[in-house]
Structures are given as structure tokens and as C-alpha cells.
XYZ file of C-alpha atoms in Angstrom:
140
model
C 3.731 -15.253 17.898
C 3.357 -15.998 14.174
C -0.448 -16.196 14.426
C -0.688 -12.858 16.246
C 1.462 -11.097 13.659
C -0.464 -12.720 10.816
C -3.823 -11.588 12.224
C -2.464 -8.074 12.803
C -1.118 -7.960 9.226
C -4.488 -9.082 7.869
C -6.451 -6.655 10.038
C -4.193 -3.689 9.336
C -4.539 -4.392 5.600
C -8.201 -3.335 5.732
C -7.217 -0.015 7.294
C -4.289 0.540 4.910
C -6.426 -0.133 1.829
C -9.224 2.069 3.174
C -6.799 4.949 3.803
C -5.352 4.570 0.300
C -8.818 4.590 -1.256
C -9.833 7.685 0.723
C -6.620 9.539 -0.208
C -6.965 8.509 -3.850
C -10.615 9.568 -4.120
C -9.841 12.859 -2.363
C -6.944 13.566 -4.730
C -8.982 12.631 -7.812
C -11.815 14.932 -6.717
C -9.336 17.725 -5.974
C -7.687 17.292 -9.354
C -10.925 17.288 -11.357
C -12.537 20.157 -9.440
C -9.416 22.379 -9.495
C -9.650 23.061 -5.770
C -6.834 24.355 -3.617
C -4.541 21.788 -1.948
C -5.191 22.210 1.786
C -3.582 20.824 4.941
C -6.516 18.364 5.126
C -5.530 16.961 1.722
C -1.913 16.662 2.837
C -2.926 14.841 6.017
C -5.119 12.365 4.137
C -2.249 11.523 1.793
C 0.175 11.315 4.725
C -2.081 8.971 6.718
C -2.362 6.694 3.676
C 1.420 6.757 3.275
C 1.970 5.931 6.948
C -0.651 3.174 6.890
C 0.976 1.576 3.849
C 4.441 1.750 5.405
C 3.248 0.220 8.666
C 1.668 -2.596 6.650
C 4.991 -3.123 4.870
C 6.940 -3.327 8.134
C 4.423 -5.774 9.601
C 4.681 -7.783 6.378
C 8.476 -7.935 6.644
C 8.267 -9.163 10.228
C 5.652 -11.734 9.248
C 7.703 -12.898 6.277
C 10.795 -13.574 8.342
C 8.999 -15.345 11.207
C 6.744 -17.302 8.851
C 7.326 -21.012 8.376
C 6.512 -20.438 4.674
C 8.928 -17.548 4.055
C 12.336 -18.345 2.620
C 11.918 -22.132 2.767
C 9.302 -22.134 0.011
C 11.452 -20.717 -2.806
C 12.114 -24.176 -4.253
C 8.369 -24.829 -4.647
C 7.301 -22.126 -7.087
C 5.033 -24.478 -9.068
C 2.406 -24.198 -6.295
C 0.403 -21.052 -7.205
C -0.823 -20.273 -3.678
C 2.633 -20.705 -2.197
C 4.231 -18.600 -4.930
C 1.661 -15.836 -4.347
C 2.270 -15.589 -0.603
C 6.021 -16.151 -0.605
C 7.146 -14.263 -3.720
C 4.542 -12.304 -5.695
C 2.694 -10.683 -2.776
C 5.821 -9.314 -1.041
C 7.617 -8.253 -4.228
C 4.673 -6.485 -5.870
C 3.666 -4.805 -2.608
C 7.208 -3.467 -2.108
C 6.972 -1.958 -5.596
C 3.540 -0.526 -4.707
C 4.837 1.107 -1.517
C 7.760 2.572 -3.479
C 5.293 4.097 -5.971
C 3.184 5.540 -3.150
C 6.319 7.008 -1.560
C 7.392 8.513 -4.894
C 3.941 10.105 -5.214
C 4.271 11.625 -1.743
C 7.764 12.937 -2.511
C 6.760 14.368 -5.882
C 3.736 16.198 -4.502
C 5.901 17.957 -1.888
C 8.121 19.467 -4.591
C 5.256 20.884 -6.634
C 3.829 24.369 -6.335
C 0.464 24.089 -8.107
C -2.440 22.397 -6.339
C -3.572 20.570 -9.464
C -0.073 19.106 -9.934
C -0.015 17.953 -6.303
C -3.375 16.244 -6.668
C -2.272 14.674 -9.943
C 0.938 13.235 -8.446
C -1.003 11.694 -5.571
C -3.745 10.392 -7.871
C -1.339 8.747 -10.313
C 1.174 7.229 -7.903
C -1.222 6.272 -5.107
C -3.569 4.865 -7.756
C -0.848 2.715 -9.304
C 0.255 1.566 -5.856
C -3.287 0.687 -4.834
C -3.846 -1.187 -8.088
C -0.715 -3.259 -7.519
C -1.680 -3.962 -3.907
C -5.163 -5.094 -4.906
C -3.724 -7.327 -7.636
C -1.584 -9.324 -5.194
C -3.809 -9.618 -2.131
C -4.332 -13.308 -1.404
C -8.121 -12.964 -1.624
C -8.745 -16.571 -0.552
C -7.081 -15.786 2.779
C -8.709 -12.373 3.170
C -12.359 -13.336 3.496
């Protein structure tokens, strides 16, 4: 069971990061070109939001069925163990919160440029945090 969830979490991560990159690039282009915010733009941002949240839920399940999860808190001197048991989950929760804030902020705005800017800033910060805490040695 653990191995299946771990592989799904790793595989879904590629899709979640790809969706975030696509939504971020789309929002940055929309912001710099002063184009109108369309339903296509909203859907791209929504798919990235959903993909990130699904990744978070899978990560929570993996964390609590993992043999490394809570039992490893006494061993924080091991960098790899600290990354996977503390830094990766904590920073990614913060990243998903930022992405969610960006989604919520864009819905309250009237101007297209402001919507694109909210998505660009918050999704960009979230993506940056996610990329900073991916255990790259386990990813490739």
C-alpha cells in the first residue's frame, strides 16, 4: 500500500508542477500583454489549484502511512530524513496556502490585470517554494 501511494505521489507531482508552470506562464503573459481575463485563464488557474490540492491530500495520506513519518522527528540531524519528514511537508503546505490565497484574491478583483497579477505573484511564490523542497534525489 505504501509503495503504491508513494509512486502515485511522485507521479502526480510531475502533473501538479506542470499545471502550476502553465498557469503561471499564462498569467504572466496575460499580465504583461494587458489582455482580458477569459474563462480559459480561469480554468488554467483552477486546474493548477486542483492539481496542487490533490498532491497535498496524497502527501498527507503518504505521510501518515509512511514508516518514516512521525517516527523520524527525533533524528533531525540526518539531512535527507529531515527534508522528507519535516521540511518537504511544511514548506509545501505553506506553498499550497499561497496558491489558494492567489486563487481567492483573483476572484475578488474586477480588473483583468489585477487578476493576472494575483495569480502570477501567489502561484509563483507557491511554485518556488515547492521546487525548493522537492527531494530531487528521489525524483529522478
